[in-house]
Amino acid sequence: MTDLDDLPEFQVVVRAGGFRDAARLTGKSASGLSEAVRRLETRLGIRLLNRTTRSIAPTEAGRRLIERLSPALAEVEAALGVVDGLRDTPAGTLRLNVPVAAARLVLPRIVPPFLAAYPDIRLEVIAEDSFVDVLAEGCDAGIRYDERLEQDMIAIPIGPREQRFAAAASPAYLDRAGRPTHPRDLLTHACLLGRFRGGALTSPWEFEKNGEIIKVEATGPLIVSTAGGMDLALQAALDGTGIIGLFEEWLRPHLKDGRLEPVLADWWQSFSGPFLYFPGRRHLPAPLRAFVDFARAFRW
């Protein structure tokens, strides 16, 4: 294989009509350019330039090479220009792997203004509750809660910094089944649960008050997939089927309009909000760098 560094040097010597003029154009030494051409001729086994003390001229082989070489090097420069553009201008595809709750409660606030600010970025969001290796899945970054963060990743806060696990039911259900006054009362109630793709349930439910933590093995008539069935569970709660445990923000509109009533609100447990996490590489892809900077500056 010919050293590709010698090819553009041969090209500039031919275009300049000599080694000294080529040296002035490139900032390299005339002797260095001469050596590059000599090295290229040796590797190809054919003379490319006829040299005199005052000028140079390409041989037949040199003319044919330069005719094919010039468009090829122009294509290489164009390709490198595309890469430079992706480095300096946020453009291209950004793939995020996020929990379903983050897709519902965090991203709707940040995604529209982000895409408006960076119209050349295409955002792809994979929302699921199985905790996959985001890089192995072909994603650039993910959103996770602190107990799910991988140690070799960089993590920055994204979304509200404090969230709560809330329980609620329709007034009609509570009028019929009674209103719990202690977390253990839930053992006799119909609770609406989720199941992760790995098989684990969203039970036990965890409550906290004055430093006391109580876990309740909630059971009930309905179990849905956390990846896509929580809206069904919520609708069942609205229709009086039972008590649902979910992020407070998810339930808030229905708590506000009275269709749902808080259950054990003084026991709702707080936890830290989610994080955007990504590999600690020195050179981040421009779309990811733009999103990281945007998330850091975004006011929640």
Coordinates of N, CA, C and O in Angstrom, one line a residue, residues 86 89-96 114-115 120-126 138-141 285-289:
L86 N -20.2 17.6 11.5 CA -20.9 16.9 12.6 C -20.2 17.2 13.9 O -20.8 17.1 14.9
T89 N -21.0 21.3 14.2 CA -22.4 21.8 14.1 C -23.3 20.6 14.6 O -23.2 19.5 14.1
P90 N -24.1 20.8 15.6 CA -25.0 19.7 16.1 C -25.9 19.3 15.0 O -26.9 20.0 14.7
A91 N -25.7 18.1 14.4 CA -26.5 17.6 13.4 C -26.4 16.1 13.4 O -25.4 15.5 13.9
G92 N -27.4 15.4 13.0 CA -27.3 13.9 13.0 C -28.4 13.3 13.9 O -29.3 14.0 14.4
T93 N -28.2 12.0 14.2 CA -29.2 11.3 15.0 C -28.7 11.1 16.5 O -27.5 10.8 16.7
L94 N -29.6 11.4 17.4 CA -29.3 11.1 18.8 C -30.3 10.1 19.3 O -31.5 10.3 19.2
R95 N -29.8 9.0 19.9 CA -30.7 7.9 20.3 C -30.6 7.8 21.8 O -29.5 7.7 22.4
L96 N -31.8 7.9 22.5 CA -31.8 7.8 24.0 C -32.7 6.6 24.4 O -33.7 6.3 23.8
F114 N -35.7 21.7 22.7 CA -34.4 21.2 22.2 C -34.4 21.1 20.7 O -33.5 21.5 20.0
L115 N -35.4 20.4 20.2 CA -35.5 20.2 18.7 C -35.7 21.6 18.0 O -35.2 21.7 16.8
D120 N -31.3 20.5 13.0 CA -30.6 19.5 12.2 C -30.4 18.2 13.0 O -29.8 17.2 12.5
I121 N -30.9 18.1 14.2 CA -30.8 16.9 15.0 C -32.1 16.1 14.9 O -33.2 16.6 15.0
R122 N -31.9 14.8 14.7 CA -33.0 13.8 14.7 C -33.0 13.0 16.0 O -32.0 12.3 16.2
L123 N -34.0 13.1 16.8 CA -34.0 12.4 18.1 C -34.8 11.2 18.1 O -36.0 11.2 17.6
E124 N -34.2 10.1 18.5 CA -35.0 8.8 18.6 C -35.0 8.3 20.0 O -33.9 8.2 20.6
V125 N -36.2 8.1 20.6 CA -36.3 7.7 22.0 C -36.9 6.3 22.0 O -37.9 6.0 21.5
I126 N -36.1 5.5 22.8 CA -36.6 4.1 23.0 C -37.0 4.1 24.5 O -36.2 4.2 25.4
G138 N -27.1 0.3 20.9 CA -26.9 1.3 19.9 C -27.4 2.6 20.2 O -27.6 3.5 19.3
C139 N -27.5 2.9 21.5 CA -28.0 4.2 22.0 C -26.8 5.1 22.4 O -25.8 4.6 22.8
D140 N -27.0 6.4 22.3 CA -25.9 7.3 22.7 C -25.9 7.6 24.2 O -24.8 7.9 24.8
A141 N -27.1 7.6 24.8 CA -27.2 7.9 26.2 C -28.5 7.3 26.7 O -29.3 6.8 26.0
P285 N -20.2 12.8 20.5 CA -20.9 13.2 19.2 C -21.6 14.5 19.4 O -22.2 14.8 20.5
A286 N -21.6 15.4 18.4 CA -22.2 16.7 18.5 C -23.6 16.7 19.0 O -24.0 17.5 19.8
P287 N -24.5 15.8 18.5 CA -25.9 15.8 19.0 C -26.0 15.5 20.5 O -26.8 16.2 21.2
L288 N -25.2 14.6 20.9 CA -25.2 14.3 22.4 C -24.6 15.4 23.2 O -25.2 15.8 24.2
R289 N -23.5 16.0 22.7 CA -23.0 17.2 23.4 C -24.0 18.3 23.5 O -24.2 18.9 24.6

